[in-house]
Amino acid sequence: AEIARNVEQAAAGTQEVSANIQGVTAAVSETSDVAREIQQAATDLNAEAQTLRQSVSSFLAEIRGS
């Protein structure tokens, strides 16, 4: 009876560890997705900043030329 109970407890513990691992795996996947989104946003922002720099430079050149 005690062996059966110990085996049952070990099985329950294994299921809990497995569930925890699945949770960690899901969290890692979500974190990876968010990191990709942040990287894309940073790339987009950099492109917008470059466009703005060019626009400001052109504007200043026009003003200086007037």
Short mmCIF file of C-alpha atoms in Angstrom, two decimals:
data_model
loop_
_atom_site.label_atom_id
_atom_site.label_comp_id
_atom_site.label_asym_id
_atom_site.label_seq_id
_atom_site.Cartn_x
_atom_site.Cartn_y
_atom_site.Cartn_z
CA ALA A 1 0.00 0.00 0.00
CA GLU A 2 2.81 2.38 0.88
CA ILE A 3 4.66 1.61 -2.36
CA ALA A 4 1.50 2.28 -4.36
CA ARG A 5 1.02 5.58 -2.55
CA ASN A 6 4.64 6.56 -3.20
CA VAL A 7 4.30 5.66 -6.87
CA GLU A 8 1.11 7.71 -7.05
CA GLN A 9 2.83 10.71 -5.44
CA ALA A 10 5.78 10.38 -7.80
CA ALA A 11 3.42 10.30 -10.79
CA ALA A 12 1.60 13.39 -9.53
CA GLY A 13 4.94 15.17 -9.06
CA THR A 14 6.01 14.21 -12.57
CA GLN A 15 2.76 15.61 -13.98
CA GLU A 16 3.29 18.85 -12.07
CA VAL A 17 6.86 19.19 -13.37
CA SER A 18 5.63 18.50 -16.89
CA ALA A 19 2.94 21.17 -16.57
CA ASN A 20 5.53 23.64 -15.25
CA ILE A 21 7.83 22.90 -18.18
CA GLN A 22 4.96 23.47 -20.60
CA GLY A 23 4.25 26.79 -18.91
CA VAL A 24 7.88 27.85 -19.17
CA THR A 25 7.97 26.80 -22.82
CA ALA A 26 4.88 28.91 -23.56
CA ALA A 27 6.37 31.89 -21.72
CA VAL A 28 9.63 31.59 -23.66
CA SER A 29 7.73 31.44 -26.93
CA GLU A 30 5.68 34.52 -26.01
CA THR A 31 8.81 36.39 -24.93
CA SER A 32 10.47 35.53 -28.22
CA ASP A 33 7.47 36.82 -30.17
CA VAL A 34 7.46 40.08 -28.21
CA ALA A 35 11.21 40.49 -28.74
CA ARG A 36 10.72 40.13 -32.50
CA GLU A 37 7.95 42.74 -32.42
CA ILE A 38 10.16 45.13 -30.45
CA GLN A 39 13.02 44.59 -32.87
CA GLN A 40 10.72 45.35 -35.82
CA ALA A 41 9.40 48.46 -34.09
CA ALA A 42 12.97 49.65 -33.46
CA THR A 43 13.86 49.04 -37.11
CA ASP A 44 10.78 50.98 -38.24
CA LEU A 45 11.56 53.81 -35.83
CA ASN A 46 15.13 53.99 -37.09
CA ALA A 47 13.88 54.28 -40.68
CA GLU A 48 11.46 57.05 -39.66
CA ALA A 49 14.27 58.89 -37.84
CA GLN A 50 16.47 58.67 -40.94
CA THR A 51 13.65 60.09 -43.08
CA LEU A 52 13.12 62.90 -40.58
CA ARG A 53 16.86 63.70 -40.52
CA GLN A 54 16.89 63.93 -44.32
CA SER A 55 13.80 66.14 -44.34
CA VAL A 56 15.27 68.48 -41.74
CA SER A 57 18.59 68.66 -43.62
CA SER A 58 16.80 69.48 -46.86
CA PHE A 59 14.66 72.10 -45.13
CA LEU A 60 17.70 73.75 -43.55
CA ALA A 61 19.55 73.70 -46.85
CA GLU A 62 16.62 75.46 -48.51
CA ILE A 63 16.48 78.08 -45.77
CA ARG A 64 20.21 78.73 -46.00
CA GLY A 65 19.99 78.99 -49.77
CA SER A 66 17.23 81.62 -49.65
#
